[in-house]
PDB file of C-alpha atoms in Angstrom:
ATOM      1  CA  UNK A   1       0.000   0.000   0.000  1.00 69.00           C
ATOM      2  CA  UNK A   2       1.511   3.606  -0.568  1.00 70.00           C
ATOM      3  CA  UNK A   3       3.483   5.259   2.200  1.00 67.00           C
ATOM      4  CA  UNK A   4       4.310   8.839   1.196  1.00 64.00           C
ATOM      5  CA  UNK A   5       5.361  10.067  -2.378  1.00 67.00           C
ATOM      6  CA  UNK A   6       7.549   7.094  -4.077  1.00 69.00           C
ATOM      7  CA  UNK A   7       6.940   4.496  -1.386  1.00 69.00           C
ATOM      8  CA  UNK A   8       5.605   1.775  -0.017  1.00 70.00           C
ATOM      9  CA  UNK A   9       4.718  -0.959   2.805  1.00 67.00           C
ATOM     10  CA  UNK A  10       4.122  -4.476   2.251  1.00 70.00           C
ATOM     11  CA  UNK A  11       1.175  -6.384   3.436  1.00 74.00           C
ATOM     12  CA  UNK A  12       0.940  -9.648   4.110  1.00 75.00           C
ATOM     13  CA  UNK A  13      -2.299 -11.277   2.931  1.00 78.00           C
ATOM     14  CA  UNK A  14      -3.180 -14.942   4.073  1.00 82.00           C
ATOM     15  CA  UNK A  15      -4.707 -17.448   2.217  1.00 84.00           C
ATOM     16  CA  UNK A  16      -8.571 -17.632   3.131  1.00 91.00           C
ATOM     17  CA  UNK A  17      -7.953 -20.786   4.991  1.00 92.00           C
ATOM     18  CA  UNK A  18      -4.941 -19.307   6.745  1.00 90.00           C
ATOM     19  CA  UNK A  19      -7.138 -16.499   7.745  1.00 92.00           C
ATOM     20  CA  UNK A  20      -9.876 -18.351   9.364  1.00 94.00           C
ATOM     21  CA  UNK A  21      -7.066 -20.586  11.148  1.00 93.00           C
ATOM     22  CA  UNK A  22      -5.629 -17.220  12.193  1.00 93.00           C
ATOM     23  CA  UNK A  23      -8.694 -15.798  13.406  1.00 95.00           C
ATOM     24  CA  UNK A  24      -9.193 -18.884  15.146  1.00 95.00           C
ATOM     25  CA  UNK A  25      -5.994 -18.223  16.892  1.00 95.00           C
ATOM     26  CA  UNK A  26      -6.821 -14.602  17.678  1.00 95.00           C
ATOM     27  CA  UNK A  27     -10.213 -15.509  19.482  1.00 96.00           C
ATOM     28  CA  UNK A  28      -8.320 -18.117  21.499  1.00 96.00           C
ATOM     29  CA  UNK A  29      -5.821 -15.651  22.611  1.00 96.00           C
ATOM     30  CA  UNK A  30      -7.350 -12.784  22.801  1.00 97.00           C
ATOM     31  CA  UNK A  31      -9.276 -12.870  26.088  1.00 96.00           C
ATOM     32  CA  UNK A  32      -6.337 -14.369  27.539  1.00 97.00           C
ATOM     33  CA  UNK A  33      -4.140 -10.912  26.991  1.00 97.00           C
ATOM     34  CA  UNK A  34      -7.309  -8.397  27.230  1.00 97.00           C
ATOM     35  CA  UNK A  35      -6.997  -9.250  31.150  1.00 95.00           C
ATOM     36  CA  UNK A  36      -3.243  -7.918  31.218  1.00 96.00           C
ATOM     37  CA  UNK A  37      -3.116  -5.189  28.586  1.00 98.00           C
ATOM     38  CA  UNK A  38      -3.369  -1.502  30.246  1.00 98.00           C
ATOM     39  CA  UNK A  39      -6.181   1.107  29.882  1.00 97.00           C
ATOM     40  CA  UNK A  40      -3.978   3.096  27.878  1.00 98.00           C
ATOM     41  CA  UNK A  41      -3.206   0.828  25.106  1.00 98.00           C
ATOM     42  CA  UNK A  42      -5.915   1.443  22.463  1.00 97.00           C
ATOM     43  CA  UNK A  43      -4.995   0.055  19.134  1.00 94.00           C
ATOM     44  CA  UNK A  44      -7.027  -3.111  17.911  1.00 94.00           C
ATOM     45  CA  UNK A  45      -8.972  -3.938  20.847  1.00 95.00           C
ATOM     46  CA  UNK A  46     -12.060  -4.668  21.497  1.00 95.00           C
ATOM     47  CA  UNK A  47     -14.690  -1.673  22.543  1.00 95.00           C
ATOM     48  CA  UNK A  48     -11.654   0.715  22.161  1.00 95.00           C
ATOM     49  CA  UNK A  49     -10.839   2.986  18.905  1.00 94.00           C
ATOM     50  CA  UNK A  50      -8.803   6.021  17.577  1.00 94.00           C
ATOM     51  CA  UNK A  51     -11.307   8.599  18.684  1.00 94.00           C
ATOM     52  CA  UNK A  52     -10.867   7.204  22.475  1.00 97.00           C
ATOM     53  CA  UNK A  53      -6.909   7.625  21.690  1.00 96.00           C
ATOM     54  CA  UNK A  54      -7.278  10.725  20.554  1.00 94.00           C
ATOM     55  CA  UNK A  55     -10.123  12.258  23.551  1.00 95.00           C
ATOM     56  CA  UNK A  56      -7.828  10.459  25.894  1.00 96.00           C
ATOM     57  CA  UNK A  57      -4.051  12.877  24.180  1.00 94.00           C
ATOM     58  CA  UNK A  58      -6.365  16.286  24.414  1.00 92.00           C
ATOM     59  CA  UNK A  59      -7.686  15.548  27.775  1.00 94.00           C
ATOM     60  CA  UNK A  60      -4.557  14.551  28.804  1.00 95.00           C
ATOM     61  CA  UNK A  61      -2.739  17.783  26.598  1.00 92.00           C
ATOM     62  CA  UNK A  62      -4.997  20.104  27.950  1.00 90.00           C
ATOM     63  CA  UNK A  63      -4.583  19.108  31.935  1.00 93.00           C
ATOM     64  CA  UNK A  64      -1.342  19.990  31.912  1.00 93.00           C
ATOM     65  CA  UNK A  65       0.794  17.432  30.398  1.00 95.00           C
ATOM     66  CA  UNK A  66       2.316  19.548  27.717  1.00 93.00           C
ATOM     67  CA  UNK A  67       5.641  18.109  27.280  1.00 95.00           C
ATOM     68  CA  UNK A  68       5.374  15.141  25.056  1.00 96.00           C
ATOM     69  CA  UNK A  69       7.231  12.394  23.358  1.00 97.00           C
ATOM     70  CA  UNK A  70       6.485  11.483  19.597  1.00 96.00           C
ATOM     71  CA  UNK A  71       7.156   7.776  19.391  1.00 96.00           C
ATOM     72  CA  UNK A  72       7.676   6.822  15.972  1.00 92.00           C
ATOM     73  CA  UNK A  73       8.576   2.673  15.629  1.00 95.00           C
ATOM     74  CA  UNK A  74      10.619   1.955  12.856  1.00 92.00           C
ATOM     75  CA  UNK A  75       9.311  -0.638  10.601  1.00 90.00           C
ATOM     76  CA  UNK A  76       7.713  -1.708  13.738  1.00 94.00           C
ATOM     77  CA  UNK A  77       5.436  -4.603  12.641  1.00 93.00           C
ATOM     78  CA  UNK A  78       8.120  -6.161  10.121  1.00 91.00           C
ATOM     79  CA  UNK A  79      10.849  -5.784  12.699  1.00 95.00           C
ATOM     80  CA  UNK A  80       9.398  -7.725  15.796  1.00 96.00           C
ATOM     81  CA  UNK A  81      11.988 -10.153  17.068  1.00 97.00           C
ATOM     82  CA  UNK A  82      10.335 -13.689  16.915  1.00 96.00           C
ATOM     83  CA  UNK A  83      11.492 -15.729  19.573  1.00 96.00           C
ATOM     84  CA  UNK A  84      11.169 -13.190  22.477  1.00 97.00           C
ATOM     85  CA  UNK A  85       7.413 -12.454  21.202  1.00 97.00           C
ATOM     86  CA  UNK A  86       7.271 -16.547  21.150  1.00 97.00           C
ATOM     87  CA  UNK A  87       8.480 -16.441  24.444  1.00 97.00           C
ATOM     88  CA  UNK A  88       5.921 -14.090  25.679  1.00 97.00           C
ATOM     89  CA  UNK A  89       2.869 -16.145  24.478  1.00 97.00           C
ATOM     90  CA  UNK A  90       4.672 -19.026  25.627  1.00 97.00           C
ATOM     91  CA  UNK A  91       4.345 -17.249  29.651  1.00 96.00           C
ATOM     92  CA  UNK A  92       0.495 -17.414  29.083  1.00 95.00           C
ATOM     93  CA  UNK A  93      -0.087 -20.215  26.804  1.00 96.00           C
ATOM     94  CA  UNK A  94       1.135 -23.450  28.140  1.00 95.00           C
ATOM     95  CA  UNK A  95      -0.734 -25.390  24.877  1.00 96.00           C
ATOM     96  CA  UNK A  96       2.273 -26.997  22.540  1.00 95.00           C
ATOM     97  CA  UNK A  97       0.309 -27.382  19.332  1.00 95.00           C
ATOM     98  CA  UNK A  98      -1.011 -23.809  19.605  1.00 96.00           C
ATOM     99  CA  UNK A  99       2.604 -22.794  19.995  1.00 96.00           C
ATOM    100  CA  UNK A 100       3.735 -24.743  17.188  1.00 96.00           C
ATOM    101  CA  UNK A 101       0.962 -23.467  15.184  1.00 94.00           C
ATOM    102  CA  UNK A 102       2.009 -19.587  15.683  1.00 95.00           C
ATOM    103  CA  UNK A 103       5.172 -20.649  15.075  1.00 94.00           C
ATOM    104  CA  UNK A 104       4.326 -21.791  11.673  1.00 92.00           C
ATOM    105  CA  UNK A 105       1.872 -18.538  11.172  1.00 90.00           C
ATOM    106  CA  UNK A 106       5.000 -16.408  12.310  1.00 91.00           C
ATOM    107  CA  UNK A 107       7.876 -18.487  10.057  1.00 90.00           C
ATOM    108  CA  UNK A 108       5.357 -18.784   6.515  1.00 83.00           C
ATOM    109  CA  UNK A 109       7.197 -17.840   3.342  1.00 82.00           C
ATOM    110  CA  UNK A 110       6.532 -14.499   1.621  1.00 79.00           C
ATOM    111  CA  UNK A 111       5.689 -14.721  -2.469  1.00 76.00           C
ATOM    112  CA  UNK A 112       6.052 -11.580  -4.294  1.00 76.00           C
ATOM    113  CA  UNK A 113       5.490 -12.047  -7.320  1.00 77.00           C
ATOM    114  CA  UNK A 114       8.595 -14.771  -8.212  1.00 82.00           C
ATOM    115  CA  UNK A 115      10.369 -13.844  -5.216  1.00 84.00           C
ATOM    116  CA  UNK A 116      10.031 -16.476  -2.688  1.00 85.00           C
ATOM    117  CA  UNK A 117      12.019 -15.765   0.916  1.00 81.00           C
ATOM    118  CA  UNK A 118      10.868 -16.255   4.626  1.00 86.00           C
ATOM    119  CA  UNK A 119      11.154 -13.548   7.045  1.00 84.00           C
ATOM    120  CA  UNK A 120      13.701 -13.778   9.521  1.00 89.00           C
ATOM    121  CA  UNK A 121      11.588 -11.281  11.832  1.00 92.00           C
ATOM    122  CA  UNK A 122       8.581  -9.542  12.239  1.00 90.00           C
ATOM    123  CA  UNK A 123       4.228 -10.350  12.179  1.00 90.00           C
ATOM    124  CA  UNK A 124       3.069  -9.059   8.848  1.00 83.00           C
ATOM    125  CA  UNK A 125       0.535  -6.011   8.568  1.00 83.00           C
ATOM    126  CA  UNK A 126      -2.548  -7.273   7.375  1.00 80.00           C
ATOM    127  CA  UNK A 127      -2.612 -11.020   8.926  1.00 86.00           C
ATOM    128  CA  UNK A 128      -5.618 -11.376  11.379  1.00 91.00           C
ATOM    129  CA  UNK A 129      -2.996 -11.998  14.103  1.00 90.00           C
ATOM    130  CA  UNK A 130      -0.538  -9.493  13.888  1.00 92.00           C
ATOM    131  CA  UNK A 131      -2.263  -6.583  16.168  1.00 94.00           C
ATOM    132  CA  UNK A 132      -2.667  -8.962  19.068  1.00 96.00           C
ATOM    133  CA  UNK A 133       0.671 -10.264  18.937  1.00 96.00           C
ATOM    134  CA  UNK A 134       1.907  -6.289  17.844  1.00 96.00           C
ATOM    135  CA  UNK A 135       0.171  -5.187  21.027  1.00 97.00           C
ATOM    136  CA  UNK A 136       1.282  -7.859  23.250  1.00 97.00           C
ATOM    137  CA  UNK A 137       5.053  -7.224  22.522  1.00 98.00           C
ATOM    138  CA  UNK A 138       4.841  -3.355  23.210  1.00 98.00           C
ATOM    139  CA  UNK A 139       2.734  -4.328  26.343  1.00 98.00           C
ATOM    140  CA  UNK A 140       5.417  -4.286  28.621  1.00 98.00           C
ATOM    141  CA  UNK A 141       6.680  -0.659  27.636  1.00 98.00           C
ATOM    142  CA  UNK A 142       3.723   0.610  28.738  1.00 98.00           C
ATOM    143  CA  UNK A 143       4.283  -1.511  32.301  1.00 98.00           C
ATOM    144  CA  UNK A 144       7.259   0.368  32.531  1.00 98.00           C
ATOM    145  CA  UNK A 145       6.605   3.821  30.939  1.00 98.00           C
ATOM    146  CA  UNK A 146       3.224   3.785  33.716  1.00 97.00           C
ATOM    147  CA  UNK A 147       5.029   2.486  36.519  1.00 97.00           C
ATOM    148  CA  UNK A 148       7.693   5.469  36.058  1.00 97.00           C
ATOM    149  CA  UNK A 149       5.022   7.400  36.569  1.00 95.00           C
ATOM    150  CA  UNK A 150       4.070   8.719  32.902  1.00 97.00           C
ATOM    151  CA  UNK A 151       1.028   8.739  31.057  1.00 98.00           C
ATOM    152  CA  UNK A 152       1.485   7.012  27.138  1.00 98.00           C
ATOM    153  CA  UNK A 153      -1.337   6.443  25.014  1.00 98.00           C
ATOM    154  CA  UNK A 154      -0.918   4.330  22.421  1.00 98.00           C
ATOM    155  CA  UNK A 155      -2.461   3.049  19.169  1.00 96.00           C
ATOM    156  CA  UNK A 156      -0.305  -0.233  17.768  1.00 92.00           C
ATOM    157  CA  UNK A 157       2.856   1.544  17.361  1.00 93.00           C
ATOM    158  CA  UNK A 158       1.643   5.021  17.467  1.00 94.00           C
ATOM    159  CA  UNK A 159       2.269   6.409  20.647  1.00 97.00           C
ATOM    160  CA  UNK A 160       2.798   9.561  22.996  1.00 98.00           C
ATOM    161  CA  UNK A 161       4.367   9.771  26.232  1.00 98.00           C
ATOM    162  CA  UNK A 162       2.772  12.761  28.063  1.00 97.00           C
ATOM    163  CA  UNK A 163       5.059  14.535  30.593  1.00 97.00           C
ATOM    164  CA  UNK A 164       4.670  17.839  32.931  1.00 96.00           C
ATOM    165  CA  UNK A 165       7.752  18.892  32.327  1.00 96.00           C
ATOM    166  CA  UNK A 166      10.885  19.126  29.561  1.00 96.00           C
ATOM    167  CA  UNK A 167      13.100  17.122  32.350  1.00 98.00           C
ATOM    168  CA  UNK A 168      10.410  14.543  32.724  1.00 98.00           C
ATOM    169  CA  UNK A 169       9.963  14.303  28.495  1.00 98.00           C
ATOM    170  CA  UNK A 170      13.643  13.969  28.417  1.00 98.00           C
ATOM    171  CA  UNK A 171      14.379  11.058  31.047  1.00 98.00           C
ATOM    172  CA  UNK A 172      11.115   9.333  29.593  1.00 98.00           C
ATOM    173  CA  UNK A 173      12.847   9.309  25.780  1.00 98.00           C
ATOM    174  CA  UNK A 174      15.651   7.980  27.395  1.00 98.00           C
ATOM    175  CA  UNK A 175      13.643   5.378  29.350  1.00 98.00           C
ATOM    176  CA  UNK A 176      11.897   4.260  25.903  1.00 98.00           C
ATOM    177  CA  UNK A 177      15.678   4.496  23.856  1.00 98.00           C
ATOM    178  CA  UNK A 178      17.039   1.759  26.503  1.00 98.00           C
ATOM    179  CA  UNK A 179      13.969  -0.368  26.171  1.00 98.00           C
ATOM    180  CA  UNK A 180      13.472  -0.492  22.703  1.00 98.00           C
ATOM    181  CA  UNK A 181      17.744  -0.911  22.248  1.00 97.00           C
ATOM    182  CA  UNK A 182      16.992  -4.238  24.623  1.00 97.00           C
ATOM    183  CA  UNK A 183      13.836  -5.414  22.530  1.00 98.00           C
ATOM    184  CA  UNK A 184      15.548  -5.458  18.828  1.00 97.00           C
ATOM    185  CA  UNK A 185      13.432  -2.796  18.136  1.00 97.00           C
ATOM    186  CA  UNK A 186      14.435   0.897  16.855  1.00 96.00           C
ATOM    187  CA  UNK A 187      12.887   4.445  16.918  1.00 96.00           C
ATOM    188  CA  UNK A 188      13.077   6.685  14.097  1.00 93.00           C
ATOM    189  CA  UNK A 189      15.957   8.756  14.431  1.00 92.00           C
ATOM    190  CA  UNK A 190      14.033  11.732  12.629  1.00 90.00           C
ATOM    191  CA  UNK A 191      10.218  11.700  13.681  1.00 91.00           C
ATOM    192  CA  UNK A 192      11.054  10.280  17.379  1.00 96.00           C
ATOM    193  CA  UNK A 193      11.668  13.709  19.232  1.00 95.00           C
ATOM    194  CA  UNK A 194      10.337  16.016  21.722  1.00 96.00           C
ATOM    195  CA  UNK A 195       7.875  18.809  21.439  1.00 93.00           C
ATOM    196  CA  UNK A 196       6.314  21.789  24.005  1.00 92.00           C
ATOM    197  CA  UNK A 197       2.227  21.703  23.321  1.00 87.00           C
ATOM    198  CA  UNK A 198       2.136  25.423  24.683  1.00 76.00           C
ATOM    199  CA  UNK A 199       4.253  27.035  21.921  1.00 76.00           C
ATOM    200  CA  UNK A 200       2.493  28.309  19.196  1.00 67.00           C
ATOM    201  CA  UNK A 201       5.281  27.171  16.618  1.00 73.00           C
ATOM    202  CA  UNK A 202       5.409  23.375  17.866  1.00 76.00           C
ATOM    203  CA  UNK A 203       2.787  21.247  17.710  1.00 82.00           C
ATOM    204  CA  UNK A 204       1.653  17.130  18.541  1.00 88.00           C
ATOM    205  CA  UNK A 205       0.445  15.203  16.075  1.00 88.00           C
ATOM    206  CA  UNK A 206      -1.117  12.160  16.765  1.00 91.00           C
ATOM    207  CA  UNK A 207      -3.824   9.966  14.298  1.00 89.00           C
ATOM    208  CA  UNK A 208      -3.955  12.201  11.799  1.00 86.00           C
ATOM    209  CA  UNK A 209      -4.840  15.507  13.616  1.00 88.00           C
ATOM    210  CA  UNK A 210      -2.299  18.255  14.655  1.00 86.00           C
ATOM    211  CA  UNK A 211      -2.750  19.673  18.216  1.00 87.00           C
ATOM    212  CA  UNK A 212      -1.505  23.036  18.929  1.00 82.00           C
ATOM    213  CA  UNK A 213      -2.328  25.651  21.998  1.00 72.00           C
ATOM    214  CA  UNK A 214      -5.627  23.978  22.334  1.00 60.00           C
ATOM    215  CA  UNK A 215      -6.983  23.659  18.413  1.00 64.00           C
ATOM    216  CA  UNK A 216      -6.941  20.555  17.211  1.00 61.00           C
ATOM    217  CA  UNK A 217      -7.222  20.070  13.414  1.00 62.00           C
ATOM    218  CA  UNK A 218      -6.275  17.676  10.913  1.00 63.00           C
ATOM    219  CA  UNK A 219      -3.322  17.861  10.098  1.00 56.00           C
ATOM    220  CA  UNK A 220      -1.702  18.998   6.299  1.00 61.00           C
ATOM    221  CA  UNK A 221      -0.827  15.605   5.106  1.00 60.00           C
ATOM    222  CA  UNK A 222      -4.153  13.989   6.286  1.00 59.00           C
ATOM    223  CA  UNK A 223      -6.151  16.413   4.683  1.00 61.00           C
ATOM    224  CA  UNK A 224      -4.119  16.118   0.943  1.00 67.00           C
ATOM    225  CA  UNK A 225      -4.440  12.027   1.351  1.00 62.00           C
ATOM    226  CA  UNK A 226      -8.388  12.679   1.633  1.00 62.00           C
ATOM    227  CA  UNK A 227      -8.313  14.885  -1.238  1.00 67.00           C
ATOM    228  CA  UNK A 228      -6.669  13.211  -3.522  1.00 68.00           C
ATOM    229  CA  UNK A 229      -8.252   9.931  -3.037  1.00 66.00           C
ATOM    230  CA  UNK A 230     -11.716  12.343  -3.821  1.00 68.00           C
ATOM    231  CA  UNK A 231     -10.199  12.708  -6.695  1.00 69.00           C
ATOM    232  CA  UNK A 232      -9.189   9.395  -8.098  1.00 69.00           C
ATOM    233  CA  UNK A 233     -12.633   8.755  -6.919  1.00 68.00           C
ATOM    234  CA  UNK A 234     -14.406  11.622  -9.048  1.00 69.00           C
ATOM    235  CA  UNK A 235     -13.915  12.610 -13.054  1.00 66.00           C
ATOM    236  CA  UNK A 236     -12.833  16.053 -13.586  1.00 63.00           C
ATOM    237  CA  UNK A 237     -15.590  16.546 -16.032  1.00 64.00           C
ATOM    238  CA  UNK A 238     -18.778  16.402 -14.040  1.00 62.00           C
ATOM    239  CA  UNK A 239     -20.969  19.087 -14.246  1.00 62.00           C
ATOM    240  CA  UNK A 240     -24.464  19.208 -12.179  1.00 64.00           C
ATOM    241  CA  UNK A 241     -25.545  21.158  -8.920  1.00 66.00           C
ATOM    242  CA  UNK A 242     -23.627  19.328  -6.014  1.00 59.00           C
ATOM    243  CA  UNK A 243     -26.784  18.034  -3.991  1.00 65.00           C
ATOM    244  CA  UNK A 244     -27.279  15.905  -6.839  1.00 62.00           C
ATOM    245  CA  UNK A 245     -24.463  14.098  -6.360  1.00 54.00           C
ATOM    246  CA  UNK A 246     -24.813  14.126  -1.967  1.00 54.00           C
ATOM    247  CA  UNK A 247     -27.645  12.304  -2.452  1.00 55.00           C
ATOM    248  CA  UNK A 248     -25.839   9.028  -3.306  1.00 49.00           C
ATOM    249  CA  UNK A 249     -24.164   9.223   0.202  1.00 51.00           C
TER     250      UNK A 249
END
């Protein structure tokens, strides 16, 4: 699927009998993991959504926590370390064929086109199990990031740490940087950084909306994605009073 002007990210799309075996999967596991995760995970679970993300950031923005943390997971999804996330299912699923089985889901071979290779790491986007098992490897960084006594929300691997104050921001990043450097993961050396809510020039964005000394709107990119997508959707040579056309919506 695109990613920006001249790029890309790869999904990987099960067979339809893979997919019902992995949704299988995800309803066995599921309600095991639901009991652990935190309140302020909110990516891909059930009765939880973007919009409660996003309430949760401006409440949250607007109380005072103004110094925040853009988290920005490279390749997150495609760069999950196998055998530790094994070994985390494995401390709350003591079943061997179900192991074995998300073993197999975890070590299938990619085809692209006449490429054929299997992935040394990583839960592809766009398998019915990869946001449980995405979620359940990042759960422990929010353990820690809470019990240090900051406030994260997070959706998958988008995710803010909220702070009081630019020393608090700062020894937070760091907190996350040694963490992630023990997990074989990586931040973004570029879009990881931190930013001050109450100055006019900076501003958090989060989901698709830009929040800046208490407006939020959505933000540039967003708003040009929508638009052009209107227009792949629409001819250019249409003519006809516009609630014609509302009418079929």
């Amino acid at each position: 699927m695109p990613k920006g002007p001249g790029r890309t990210r790869p999904l990987g799309i099960a067979t339809v009998k893979d997919r019902i075996a992995q949704a299988a999967v995800k309803l066995v596991l599921e309600p095991i993991f639901e009991r652990e995760f935190l309140p302020c995970s909110f990516g891909f679970r059930p009765g939880r959504s973007s919009k409660d993300a996003l309430r949760e950031g401006e409440g949250l923005l607007k109380g005072g926590y103004g110094w925040v943390v853009d988290l920005d997971f490279e390749n997150y999804f495609d760069s999950i370390p196998k055998g530790p996330l094994l070994a985390q299912v494995a401390e709350r699923v003591s079943d061997g064929p179900l192991l074995q089985l998300i073993q197999r889901f975890l070590d299938q071979e990619i085809l692209d086109g006449v490429k054929r290779w299997t992935p040394i790491t990583g839960t592809a986007q766009g398998s019915v199990r990869s946001p449980v098992l995405a979620n359940l490897y990042l759960h422990p960084l929010d353990q820690l990031v809470s019990q240090a006594g900051y406030r994260i929300v997070r959706i998958a691997d988008d995710a803010l740490i909220l702070c009081q104050t630019q020393a608090e921001a700062e020894a937070a990043l760091a907190l996350v940087q040694a963490w992630t450097a023990r997990n074989g993961l990586q931040l973004h050396p570029d879009k990881t950084h931190i930013v001050h809510y109450g100055e006019p020039e900076q501003g958090v964005e989060f989901l698709g909306y830009r929040f800046t000394a208490g407006i939020r709107a959505v933000r540039p990119k967003s708003l040009m994605a929508l638009k052009e997508k209107l227009r792949q959707q629409t001819g250019r040579t249409r003519s006809g009073r516009l609630s014609e056309y509302t009418k079929l919506f």
